[in-house]
Tab-separated table of C-alpha atoms in Angstrom:
chain	number	residue	atom	x	y	z
A	212	MET	CA	64.525	-74.395	21.161
A	213	ALA	CA	64.325	-72.396	17.513
A	214	GLY	CA	67.867	-71.113	18.383
A	215	VAL	CA	69.159	-75.028	19.014
A	216	ALA	CA	67.606	-75.799	15.978
A	217	ALA	CA	69.295	-72.317	13.832
A	218	VAL	CA	72.642	-74.137	14.926
A	219	ALA	CA	71.449	-77.681	14.406
A	220	ILE	CA	70.737	-77.140	11.240
A	221	GLY	CA	73.392	-74.954	10.351
A	222	VAL	CA	76.480	-76.989	11.229
A	223	VAL	CA	74.419	-79.380	9.389
A	224	VAL	CA	74.551	-77.689	5.735
A	225	PHE	CA	77.957	-76.556	6.759
A	226	VAL	CA	79.228	-80.378	6.572
A	227	ALA	CA	77.785	-81.101	3.945
A	228	ASP	CA	78.335	-78.743	1.350
A	229	ALA	CA	82.094	-78.128	2.304
A	230	PHE	CA	82.918	-82.459	2.800
A	231	ALA	CA	79.947	-84.482	0.698
A	232	PRO	CA	80.964	-84.839	-3.375
A	233	LEU	CA	77.072	-83.176	-4.099
A	234	ASN	CA	76.513	-81.115	-7.402
A	235	VAL	CA	73.541	-79.239	-5.549
A	236	ALA	CA	73.547	-75.777	-3.768
A	237	ILE	CA	72.648	-77.437	-0.602
A	238	ALA	CA	74.189	-74.202	0.802
A	239	VAL	CA	70.827	-72.321	0.113
A	240	LEU	CA	68.799	-74.664	3.432
A	241	HIS	CA	71.347	-71.522	5.233
A	242	VAL	CA	67.893	-70.062	4.746
A	243	ALA	CA	65.900	-72.468	7.451
A	244	VAL	CA	68.691	-71.360	9.487
A	245	VAL	CA	67.844	-67.274	9.336
A	246	LEU	CA	64.203	-67.780	9.404
A	247	LEU	CA	64.301	-69.808	12.704
A	248	SER	CA	66.547	-66.288	13.622
A	249	ALA	CA	63.645	-65.001	13.383
A	250	SER	CA	61.677	-66.826	15.855
A	251	ALA	CA	64.684	-67.280	18.486
A	252	TRP	CA	66.801	-63.621	18.579
A	253	ASN	CA	65.843	-60.187	18.007
A	254	ARG	CA	67.188	-57.806	15.071
A	255	ARG	CA	70.767	-58.337	16.581
A	256	GLY	CA	70.779	-61.860	16.027
A	257	ILE	CA	69.338	-62.184	13.116
A	258	GLN	CA	71.600	-59.850	11.744
A	259	ALA	CA	75.041	-61.526	13.111
A	260	THR	CA	73.164	-65.451	12.102
A	261	SER	CA	72.461	-64.078	8.444
A	262	LEU	CA	76.988	-62.943	8.574
A	263	VAL	CA	77.787	-66.388	9.708
A	264	CYS	CA	75.372	-68.915	7.227
A	265	LEU	CA	76.903	-65.847	5.036
A	266	GLY	CA	80.601	-66.779	6.500
A	267	ALA	CA	79.771	-70.508	6.525
A	268	THR	CA	78.551	-70.631	2.397
A	269	LEU	CA	82.272	-68.832	1.573
A	270	LEU	CA	84.011	-71.133	3.684
A	271	ALA	CA	82.763	-73.901	2.285
A	272	TYR	CA	83.027	-73.022	-0.843
A	273	ALA	CA	86.917	-72.314	-0.429
A	274	ILE	CA	87.079	-76.015	1.997
A	275	ALA	CA	85.147	-78.139	-1.212
A	276	HIS	CA	86.878	-75.559	-4.250
A	277	SER	CA	90.204	-74.913	-3.089
A	278	HIS	CA	92.290	-77.680	-5.987
A	279	GLU	CA	89.911	-76.231	-8.805
A	280	PHE	CA	87.756	-73.396	-10.699
A	281	SER	CA	83.952	-75.221	-11.266
A	282	PRO	CA	81.532	-72.611	-13.451
A	283	HIS	CA	78.534	-75.023	-11.835
A	284	ALA	CA	80.201	-74.529	-8.270
A	285	PHE	CA	80.542	-71.194	-8.297
A	286	GLY	CA	77.393	-70.140	-9.745
A	287	ARG	CA	76.215	-72.245	-7.263
A	288	LEU	CA	77.949	-70.282	-4.545
A	289	LEU	CA	75.919	-67.460	-5.847
A	290	LEU	CA	73.087	-68.678	-5.460
A	291	SER	CA	73.379	-69.854	-2.056
A	292	LEU	CA	75.249	-66.407	-1.561
A	293	SER	CA	71.244	-64.798	-3.168
A	294	ALA	CA	69.287	-66.817	-1.053
A	295	ILE	CA	70.585	-65.562	2.020
A	296	SER	CA	70.721	-62.844	1.586
A	297	ILE	CA	67.659	-61.763	0.516
A	298	THR	CA	65.743	-63.913	3.071
A	299	ALA	CA	67.330	-62.655	5.487
A	300	PHE	CA	66.158	-58.835	4.063
A	301	LEU	CA	62.928	-60.253	4.092
A	302	THR	CA	63.437	-61.806	7.838
A	303	LEU	CA	64.901	-58.403	9.008
A	304	LYS	CA	61.444	-56.821	7.003
A	305	GLY	CA	59.042	-59.200	9.065
A	306	GLN	CA	60.381	-58.827	11.556
A	307	ALA	CA	60.488	-55.365	12.006
A	308	ALA	CA	56.146	-54.614	11.134
A	309	THR	CA	55.496	-57.632	13.337
A	310	GLN	CA	57.056	-55.319	15.603
A	311	ALA	CA	56.058	-52.344	14.849
A	312	LEU	CA	52.321	-54.399	15.327
A	313	VAL	CA	52.965	-55.341	18.072
A	314	GLU	CA	53.588	-52.049	19.612
A	315	GLN	CA	50.809	-50.494	17.280
A	316	SER	CA	48.458	-53.149	19.262
A	317	GLU	CA	50.183	-52.715	22.939
A	318	SER	CA	50.081	-49.105	22.388
A	319	LEU	CA	45.776	-49.345	21.434
A	320	ARG	CA	45.434	-51.533	24.324
A	321	ARG	CA	46.707	-49.192	26.562
A	322	SER	CA	44.661	-46.400	25.174
A	323	GLU	CA	41.469	-48.355	25.387
A	324	ALA	CA	42.759	-48.620	28.637
A	325	PHE	CA	43.842	-44.903	29.492
A	326	LEU	CA	39.823	-43.722	27.844
A	327	ALA	CA	38.418	-46.360	29.818
A	328	ASP	CA	39.861	-45.310	33.104
A	329	THR	CA	39.145	-41.259	32.206
A	330	GLN	CA	35.666	-42.397	31.010
A	331	ARG	CA	34.804	-43.837	34.086
A	332	LEU	CA	36.720	-41.026	36.977
A	333	SER	CA	35.594	-38.159	34.461
A	334	GLN	CA	31.438	-40.298	34.557
A	335	THR	CA	32.118	-39.667	30.491
A	336	GLY	CA	30.479	-42.473	28.621
A	337	SER	CA	30.618	-42.479	24.599
A	338	PHE	CA	29.046	-43.686	22.008
A	339	SER	CA	27.973	-43.406	17.450
A	340	PHE	CA	24.596	-43.932	16.215
A	341	LYS	CA	24.015	-44.402	12.521
A	342	ALA	CA	21.102	-42.359	10.758
A	343	PRO	CA	18.822	-43.228	9.359
A	344	SER	CA	19.145	-46.868	10.311
A	345	GLY	CA	19.331	-46.540	14.076
A	346	ASP	CA	22.316	-48.432	14.560
A	347	MET	CA	23.693	-47.460	18.291
A	348	TYR	CA	27.182	-48.378	19.567
A	349	TRP	CA	28.615	-47.414	23.284
A	350	SER	CA	31.495	-47.782	25.499
A	351	ASP	CA	30.576	-49.607	29.025
A	352	GLU	CA	30.927	-46.330	30.747
A	353	ALA	CA	28.757	-45.475	29.006
A	354	ALA	CA	26.589	-48.909	28.918
A	355	ARG	CA	27.004	-48.823	33.169
A	356	ILE	CA	25.124	-44.619	32.994
A	357	TYR	CA	22.026	-46.259	31.726
A	358	GLY	CA	22.350	-48.826	34.005
A	359	TYR	CA	23.395	-51.855	31.776
A	360	GLU	CA	26.070	-55.038	31.231
A	361	PRO	CA	28.303	-53.143	29.201
A	362	THR	CA	27.957	-56.389	26.806
A	363	VAL	CA	24.201	-55.353	25.766
A	364	PRO	CA	23.948	-53.422	22.961
A	365	PRO	CA	22.274	-49.839	22.498
A	366	THR	CA	19.443	-49.429	21.531
A	367	MET	CA	16.558	-46.720	21.664
A	368	GLU	CA	14.391	-48.320	23.373
A	369	ARG	CA	16.455	-49.592	25.691
A	370	VAL	CA	17.796	-45.461	25.949
A	371	LEU	CA	13.629	-45.258	26.640
A	372	ALA	CA	12.983	-47.396	29.570
A	373	ARG	CA	15.287	-45.506	31.784
A	374	VAL	CA	14.276	-42.228	30.509
A	375	CYS	CA	11.715	-40.627	33.542
A	376	SER	CA	8.570	-39.761	32.803
A	377	GLY	CA	7.980	-36.479	32.500
A	378	ASP	CA	11.421	-36.074	29.995
A	379	ARG	CA	10.777	-39.176	26.918
A	380	ALA	CA	9.499	-36.352	24.634
A	381	ILE	CA	12.659	-34.350	24.948
A	382	VAL	CA	14.997	-37.047	24.002
A	383	ARG	CA	12.306	-38.767	21.539
A	384	GLY	CA	12.573	-34.898	19.972
A	385	ALA	CA	17.274	-35.961	20.366
A	386	PHE	CA	16.617	-39.715	19.187
A	387	ASP	CA	14.616	-37.621	15.486
A	388	GLN	CA	16.120	-35.029	14.790
A	389	ALA	CA	19.400	-37.533	14.348
A	390	LEU	CA	17.765	-39.689	12.987
A	391	ARG	CA	17.247	-36.817	9.936
A	392	GLY	CA	20.732	-35.794	11.071
A	393	ASP	CA	20.091	-32.575	11.589
A	394	GLY	CA	22.853	-30.998	13.230
A	395	PRO	CA	24.287	-30.702	17.378
A	396	ILE	CA	22.481	-32.197	19.645
A	397	ASP	CA	22.928	-30.891	23.690
A	398	VAL	CA	20.177	-32.296	26.258
A	399	ARG	CA	20.209	-32.784	29.503
A	400	HIS	CA	17.970	-35.307	31.293
A	401	ARG	CA	16.392	-37.247	33.524
A	402	LEU	CA	17.133	-41.481	34.496
A	403	ARG	CA	14.946	-43.184	36.818
A	404	MET	CA	16.906	-45.946	37.018
A	405	PRO	CA	15.813	-49.711	39.076
A	406	ASP	CA	16.746	-49.617	41.366
A	407	GLY	CA	14.898	-45.694	42.144
A	408	GLU	CA	17.563	-43.475	41.833
A	409	THR	CA	17.221	-40.640	39.613
A	410	LYS	CA	20.131	-39.690	37.615
A	411	TYR	CA	21.017	-36.513	35.382
A	412	VAL	CA	22.725	-37.060	32.696
A	413	HIS	CA	23.788	-34.101	29.016
A	414	VAL	CA	23.979	-35.192	26.201
A	415	LEU	CA	26.235	-33.918	23.946
A	416	ALA	CA	26.586	-35.356	19.897
A	417	ARG	CA	27.452	-33.878	16.632
A	418	THR	CA	27.588	-34.840	12.980
A	419	ILE	CA	30.131	-37.124	10.110
A	420	TRP	CA	29.391	-37.520	7.246
A	421	ASN	CA	31.251	-40.830	5.304
A	422	ARG	CA	32.507	-40.425	1.670
A	423	ASP	CA	29.237	-42.327	0.636
A	424	GLY	CA	26.801	-39.846	2.628
A	425	GLU	CA	25.564	-41.653	5.123
A	426	CYS	CA	25.872	-39.375	8.983
A	427	GLU	CA	26.649	-40.885	11.883
A	428	TYR	CA	27.098	-39.571	15.130
A	429	LEU	CA	29.925	-39.687	16.990
A	430	GLY	CA	28.694	-38.088	20.937
A	431	ALA	CA	28.851	-37.926	24.641
A	432	VAL	CA	26.852	-38.651	27.698
A	433	THR	CA	28.134	-36.738	31.113
A	434	ASP	CA	26.778	-37.923	34.924
A	435	VAL	CA	26.265	-35.113	35.902
A	436	THR	CA	24.453	-36.057	38.884
A	437	LYS	CA	26.207	-34.650	41.532
A	438	ALA	CA	27.470	-31.177	40.119
A	439	THR	CA	23.428	-31.095	39.212
A	440	ARG	CA	22.624	-31.661	43.081
A	441	ALA	CA	25.738	-29.731	44.473
A	442	GLU	CA	24.122	-26.601	41.933
A	443	GLN	CA	20.633	-27.428	43.768
A	444	ALA	CA	22.744	-26.980	47.273
A	445	LEU	CA	23.714	-23.514	46.426
A	446	HIS	CA	20.176	-22.573	44.352
A	447	HIS	CA	18.539	-23.608	47.952
A	448	SER	CA	21.112	-21.728	50.416
A	449	ARG	CA	21.412	-18.320	48.308
A	450	THR	CA	17.156	-18.478	48.567
A	451	GLU	CA	17.473	-19.367	52.457
A	452	LEU	CA	20.202	-15.806	53.022
A	453	ALA	CA	18.512	-13.891	50.639
A	454	HIS	CA	15.269	-14.647	52.853
A	455	ALA	CA	17.464	-14.220	56.012
A	456	THR	CA	18.260	-10.936	54.479
A	457	ARG	CA	15.413	-9.929	53.796
A	458	VAL	CA	13.857	-10.800	57.108
A	459	SER	CA	16.706	-9.066	58.602
A	460	THR	CA	16.214	-5.457	56.148
A	461	LEU	CA	12.324	-5.163	57.947
A	462	GLY	CA	13.909	-5.331	61.074
A	463	GLN	CA	15.268	-1.882	60.109
A	464	LEU	CA	12.755	-1.256	58.805
A	465	ALA	CA	10.305	-1.654	61.693
A	466	ALA	CA	10.041	2.076	62.250
A	467	SER	CA	9.303	3.382	58.947
A	468	ILE	CA	6.468	-0.371	58.960
A	469	SER	CA	5.408	0.949	61.865
A	470	HIS	CA	4.518	4.577	60.679
A	471	GLU	CA	2.436	2.796	57.478
A	472	VAL	CA	0.722	0.613	58.971
A	473	SER	CA	0.186	3.584	61.881
A	474	GLN	CA	-1.607	6.021	59.414
A	475	PRO	CA	-4.241	4.296	58.437
A	476	LEU	CA	-5.178	2.837	61.276
A	477	SER	CA	-5.220	5.904	62.667
A	478	ALA	CA	-7.499	7.622	59.710
A	479	VAL	CA	-10.090	4.302	61.347
A	480	ASN	CA	-10.322	5.633	64.242
A	481	ILE	CA	-10.762	9.473	63.073
A	482	HIS	CA	-13.586	8.260	60.485
A	483	ALA	CA	-15.056	5.422	62.990
A	484	LYS	CA	-15.542	8.209	65.519
A	485	ALA	CA	-16.850	11.130	63.231
A	486	CYS	CA	-19.573	8.225	62.329
A	487	LEU	CA	-20.089	7.845	65.941
A	488	ARG	CA	-21.000	11.727	66.342
A	489	TRP	CA	-22.703	11.523	62.588
A	490	LEU	CA	-25.312	8.192	63.606
A	491	ASN	CA	-25.706	10.358	67.415
A	492	ARG	CA	-27.459	12.956	66.279
A	493	PRO	CA	-31.492	13.345	66.467
A	494	GLU	CA	-31.505	13.101	62.787
A	495	PRO	CA	-28.929	10.756	61.355
A	496	GLU	CA	-26.711	12.215	58.525
A	497	LEU	CA	-26.232	8.733	56.883
A	498	ALA	CA	-24.356	11.131	53.615
A	499	GLU	CA	-21.636	11.989	55.746
A	500	VAL	CA	-21.552	8.539	57.654
A	501	HIS	CA	-22.334	6.710	54.333
A	502	ASN	CA	-19.300	9.017	52.623
A	503	THR	CA	-17.657	8.720	55.792
A	504	LEU	CA	-17.506	4.602	55.508
A	505	ALA	CA	-16.630	4.613	52.033
A	506	ARG	CA	-13.407	6.393	53.633
A	507	ILE	CA	-12.474	4.173	56.519
A	508	LEU	CA	-12.617	1.949	53.430
A	509	GLU	CA	-9.814	3.256	51.197
A	510	ALA	CA	-8.045	3.834	54.734
A	511	THR	CA	-7.934	0.273	55.415
A	512	GLY	CA	-7.276	-0.677	52.346
A	513	ARG	CA	-4.078	1.043	52.427
A	514	ALA	CA	-3.124	-0.871	55.801
A	515	THR	CA	-3.504	-4.139	53.548
A	516	GLN	CA	-1.842	-2.996	51.034
A	517	VAL	CA	0.733	-2.132	53.277
A	518	VAL	CA	0.983	-5.680	55.513
A	519	ALA	CA	0.729	-7.566	51.713
A	520	ARG	CA	3.546	-6.601	51.080
A	521	ILE	CA	5.578	-7.227	54.565
A	522	ARG	CA	4.102	-10.514	54.090
A	523	SER	CA	5.934	-11.104	50.389
A	524	LEU	CA	9.349	-9.355	51.585
A	525	ALA	CA	8.812	-12.228	54.244
A	526	ARG	CA	7.730	-15.145	52.209
A	527	LYS	CA	10.105	-17.357	51.774
A	528	GLY	CA	9.002	-19.482	48.711
A	529	GLU	CA	10.940	-19.803	45.227
A	530	PRO	CA	11.797	-17.370	42.772
A	531	ASN	CA	8.123	-15.975	40.734
A	532	HIS	CA	8.974	-14.499	37.411
A	533	VAL	CA	6.829	-12.157	35.946
A	534	VAL	CA	6.579	-8.635	34.149
A	535	LEU	CA	6.772	-6.097	35.297
A	536	ASP	CA	7.488	-2.197	35.414
A	537	LEU	CA	11.128	-0.546	36.750
A	538	ASN	CA	9.208	2.526	38.036
A	539	GLU	CA	6.250	1.221	39.718
A	540	LEU	CA	8.668	-1.372	41.916
A	541	ALA	CA	10.541	1.605	42.446
A	542	ARG	CA	7.703	3.551	43.917
A	543	GLU	CA	6.301	0.626	46.347
A	544	THR	CA	9.930	0.523	47.288
A	545	LEU	CA	9.726	3.530	48.469
A	546	LEU	CA	6.760	3.607	50.743
A	547	LEU	CA	8.523	1.083	52.253
A	548	VAL	CA	11.502	3.115	52.979
A	549	GLN	CA	9.860	6.930	53.721
A	550	ARG	CA	9.855	6.969	57.235
A	551	GLU	CA	13.390	5.493	57.050
A	552	LEU	CA	14.408	8.698	55.475
A	553	GLN	CA	12.345	11.119	57.392
A	554	THR	CA	14.044	9.968	60.073
A	555	GLN	CA	18.009	10.053	58.667
A	556	ASP	CA	17.419	13.425	57.794
A	557	VAL	CA	17.414	12.365	54.573
A	558	THR	CA	16.295	13.760	50.874
A	559	LEU	CA	14.996	11.782	48.112
A	560	ARG	CA	15.686	13.546	44.892
A	561	VAL	CA	13.406	10.565	41.937
A	562	GLU	CA	14.212	11.205	38.356
A	563	LEU	CA	12.290	7.817	36.566
A	564	THR	CA	12.019	7.784	32.815
A	565	ASN	CA	8.952	9.028	31.037
A	566	ASP	CA	9.861	5.670	29.375
A	567	ARG	CA	7.865	2.332	30.429
A	568	ALA	CA	11.005	-0.184	32.111
A	569	VAL	CA	9.289	-3.154	31.645
A	570	VAL	CA	12.378	-6.058	32.986
A	571	HIS	CA	11.383	-9.687	33.135
A	572	GLY	CA	11.918	-10.883	37.214
A	573	ASP	CA	10.754	-11.439	40.235
A	574	ARG	CA	9.132	-8.454	42.149
A	575	ILE	CA	10.031	-9.742	45.890
A	576	GLN	CA	13.755	-10.796	44.805
A	577	LEU	CA	13.837	-7.412	43.346
A	578	GLN	CA	12.705	-5.454	45.587
A	579	GLN	CA	15.269	-6.818	47.943
A	580	VAL	CA	17.942	-5.226	46.075
A	581	LEU	CA	16.458	-2.255	45.624
A	582	ILE	CA	15.683	-1.612	50.035
A	583	ASN	CA	19.309	-2.094	49.955
A	584	LEU	CA	20.466	-0.130	47.936
A	585	LEU	CA	18.709	2.913	49.440
A	586	MET	CA	19.254	1.335	52.748
A	587	ASN	CA	23.225	1.077	52.129
A	588	GLY	CA	23.388	4.588	50.187
A	589	MET	CA	21.457	6.601	53.584
A	590	GLN	CA	23.565	4.656	55.347
A	591	ALA	CA	27.038	5.662	53.641
A	592	MET	CA	25.748	9.237	54.928
A	593	ARG	CA	25.134	8.867	58.354
A	594	GLY	CA	27.787	10.955	60.739
A	595	GLY	CA	28.536	12.838	58.004
A	596	THR	CA	28.284	17.183	56.701
A	597	GLY	CA	26.028	18.527	54.567
A	598	GLU	CA	23.464	17.854	52.461
A	599	SER	CA	22.459	14.108	52.816
A	600	LEU	CA	21.306	13.434	49.746
A	601	LEU	CA	19.331	10.278	47.565
A	602	VAL	CA	19.023	10.046	44.327
A	603	LEU	CA	17.426	7.367	42.564
A	604	ARG	CA	16.711	7.743	38.080
A	605	THR	CA	15.583	5.308	36.324
A	606	VAL	CA	17.123	5.139	32.269
A	607	ILE	CA	17.102	3.279	29.393
A	608	GLU	CA	20.122	2.182	27.619
A	609	THR	CA	20.921	2.737	23.679
A	610	GLU	CA	20.646	-0.957	23.837
A	611	GLY	CA	17.208	-0.860	25.502
A	612	ASP	CA	18.400	-1.809	28.242
A	613	VAL	CA	17.293	-0.726	31.344
A	614	THR	CA	19.863	0.374	34.031
A	615	LEU	CA	18.092	1.870	38.069
A	616	THR	CA	20.749	3.561	40.446
A	617	VAL	CA	21.265	4.556	43.193
A	618	SER	CA	23.535	7.511	44.389
A	619	ASP	CA	24.381	9.182	48.196
A	620	THR	CA	26.633	12.250	48.783
A	621	GLY	CA	28.563	9.350	51.056
A	622	PRO	CA	32.473	9.354	51.333
A	623	GLY	CA	32.091	7.182	48.692
A	624	VAL	CA	34.040	4.047	48.536
A	625	ALA	CA	38.158	3.695	48.490
A	626	PRO	CA	39.741	2.686	45.320
A	627	GLU	CA	40.988	0.385	47.462
A	628	ASN	CA	37.870	-1.459	48.229
A	629	GLU	CA	36.474	-1.554	44.777
A	630	ALA	CA	37.717	-4.567	43.520
A	631	ARG	CA	36.337	-5.856	46.853
A	632	LEU	CA	32.956	-4.798	47.269
A	633	PHE	CA	30.728	-7.138	46.257
A	634	GLU	CA	32.964	-10.152	48.172
A	635	PRO	CA	31.260	-11.826	50.616
A	636	PHE	CA	31.388	-10.895	54.029
A	637	PHE	CA	33.271	-7.773	53.188
A	638	THR	CA	32.333	-4.590	54.653
A	639	THR	CA	33.820	-1.384	55.479
A	640	LYS	CA	30.270	-0.377	58.544
A	641	SER	CA	31.151	-1.826	62.043
A	642	ASP	CA	28.007	-3.602	62.688
A	643	GLY	CA	27.570	-4.497	58.821
A	644	MET	CA	27.556	-8.460	57.857
A	645	GLY	CA	29.679	-7.976	54.533
A	646	MET	CA	26.397	-10.115	52.582
A	647	GLY	CA	24.054	-7.393	51.189
A	648	LEU	CA	25.928	-6.309	48.079
A	649	SER	CA	26.708	-10.214	47.532
A	650	ILE	CA	23.437	-11.124	47.771
A	651	CYS	CA	21.679	-8.572	45.538
A	652	ARG	CA	24.325	-9.460	43.256
A	653	SER	CA	23.968	-12.726	43.004
A	654	ILE	CA	19.880	-11.934	42.314
A	655	VAL	CA	21.510	-9.744	40.110
A	656	GLU	CA	23.044	-12.253	37.837
A	657	ALA	CA	20.394	-15.127	38.636
A	658	HIS	CA	18.074	-12.218	36.163
A	659	HIS	CA	20.737	-11.980	34.072
A	660	GLY	CA	21.522	-8.699	34.476
A	661	CYS	CA	24.560	-7.093	36.737
A	662	LEU	CA	25.283	-4.740	39.660
A	663	ARG	CA	28.034	-2.761	39.545
A	664	LEU	CA	29.927	0.635	40.739
A	665	ARG	CA	29.875	3.528	38.769
A	666	ASN	CA	32.821	5.786	39.818
A	667	ASP	CA	32.337	9.770	37.950
A	668	PRO	CA	35.738	10.953	38.275
A	669	ARG	CA	34.500	14.095	37.883
A	670	ILE	CA	32.614	13.366	40.956
A	671	THR	CA	34.440	13.161	44.396
A	672	LYS	CA	31.711	13.293	46.452
A	673	GLY	CA	29.685	9.809	47.572
A	674	ALA	CA	28.661	6.742	45.007
A	675	THR	CA	26.102	5.382	42.761
A	676	LEU	CA	25.684	1.610	42.554
A	677	ALA	CA	23.501	0.793	39.404
A	678	LEU	CA	21.297	-1.888	38.269
A	679	THR	CA	21.174	-2.955	34.848
A	680	LEU	CA	18.836	-5.719	33.781
A	681	PRO	CA	17.661	-7.120	29.886
A	682	PRO	CA	13.986	-5.392	28.519
A	683	TYR	CA	11.024	-7.433	27.862
A	684	ARG	CA	10.495	-8.235	25.346
A	685	SER	CA	6.892	-10.216	24.458
A	686	ASP	CA	8.643	-11.208	21.020
A	687	ILE	CA	11.016	-13.384	22.620
A	688	ALA	CA	11.849	-15.374	24.739
A	689	THR	CA	13.549	-13.473	27.545
A	690	PRO	CA	16.941	-14.720	28.611
A	691	ILE	CA	15.238	-15.702	32.087
A	692	GLU	CA	12.590	-17.827	29.937
A	693	ARG	CA	14.939	-19.267	27.735
A	694	THR	CA	17.225	-20.301	30.412
A	695	ASN	CA	13.928	-22.539	31.443
A	696	VAL	CA	13.311	-24.795	28.420
A	697	SER	CA	16.982	-25.870	27.861
A	698	SER	CA	16.372	-26.778	31.007
A	699	VAL	CA	14.081	-28.374	31.488
A	700	GLY	CA	15.458	-31.749	31.699
A	701	ALA	CA	18.558	-30.592	34.560
A	702	LEU	CA	15.003	-30.262	36.700
């Protein structure tokens, strides 16, 4: 319709300008034609319409004033041409600005759609929080994560209503920090949804300041429920696998365990018979009986300790991190493998540091690692020639870390196997599963330590496995304690 109207007006103006005896600049009305063309056609159409209007104006002037020159008519011609040209220029500029605005609007719409889709796919919502007013805004995905409709405005009360009771202190602390504008926020906590479902979320936010000195937090909240549950399942599987490996190791140590238990039981039997002899005398030797009973109690205590150590290794449970001396743990562990050393004719040399090798960790898990390293060393020397020597050392590194090494005089590790030594299911033994060292490394890394093969080019025989753990410091939180504190909300 706009195009038809423009053509009609253009024809009427041309006819009036060329044939009507009017002393006015009627050609100026071509401006309306140019303006209407902006609604009907694109940029090229506007340019063509403007040129046609300019040409029609010149043609009408030539028809009307070809017989004589009139200064007034010529002035009206220049006025009309100027008006048409300026209108065309402004119309083209306006259309370009309108098109740019439309493109920006479309780009913004696409960006918002992409952002919404990305947030939905990644389960990450965005939010803002103004301090100290507490005004909040959140995206549709953030509202969905907290179980609200997108139209529901966010408030601290609505957020806290979804937070599990055990984590509300953490979230309130984060809100208080935001109200003060006190640095970035990094919080993990749980949500209890109206249907009873538990969600795990990770909240990150940073501050921005405007020219007026007002603080606003821009942040993201991510639903990490699937990842957290996968981590929990992985932790459970690792715990089960570590327990199965411990039980398997106890089977390999059956001879040593039997020897450790039979020794105090044999002593009890001998001392009990002695007691009977002292009591069967015409005059019972009660002093000797008393001393012998004391030795029986001592022997039963030793047997009880051995059984307790075996039961603790076989027990299934969550890790219990305590302060312990790695030297003392090594001495306890050697009692369990003593018989195995004798059976395989392995000479053991123990070189423990005189300093206290104090670390923070789970006694059972670390003992499992040490048993595995000792058994691997003995198995590596099985069937070899020459002296079978196993060396256990503890040292305090320059940085304070505690390192325990187990060295053997076996054939060593082939260079092509070094990179795969700690891979699951990799083994060079015909009867091995290849899980021992892999589980040991997982345990050590969970203690923020490292387990590695230490090669000395000067030594052409044997292998050395080094276990390094961070030292326990009573004046600061240990790495494990810091991890527990930072992940309270996620557990």
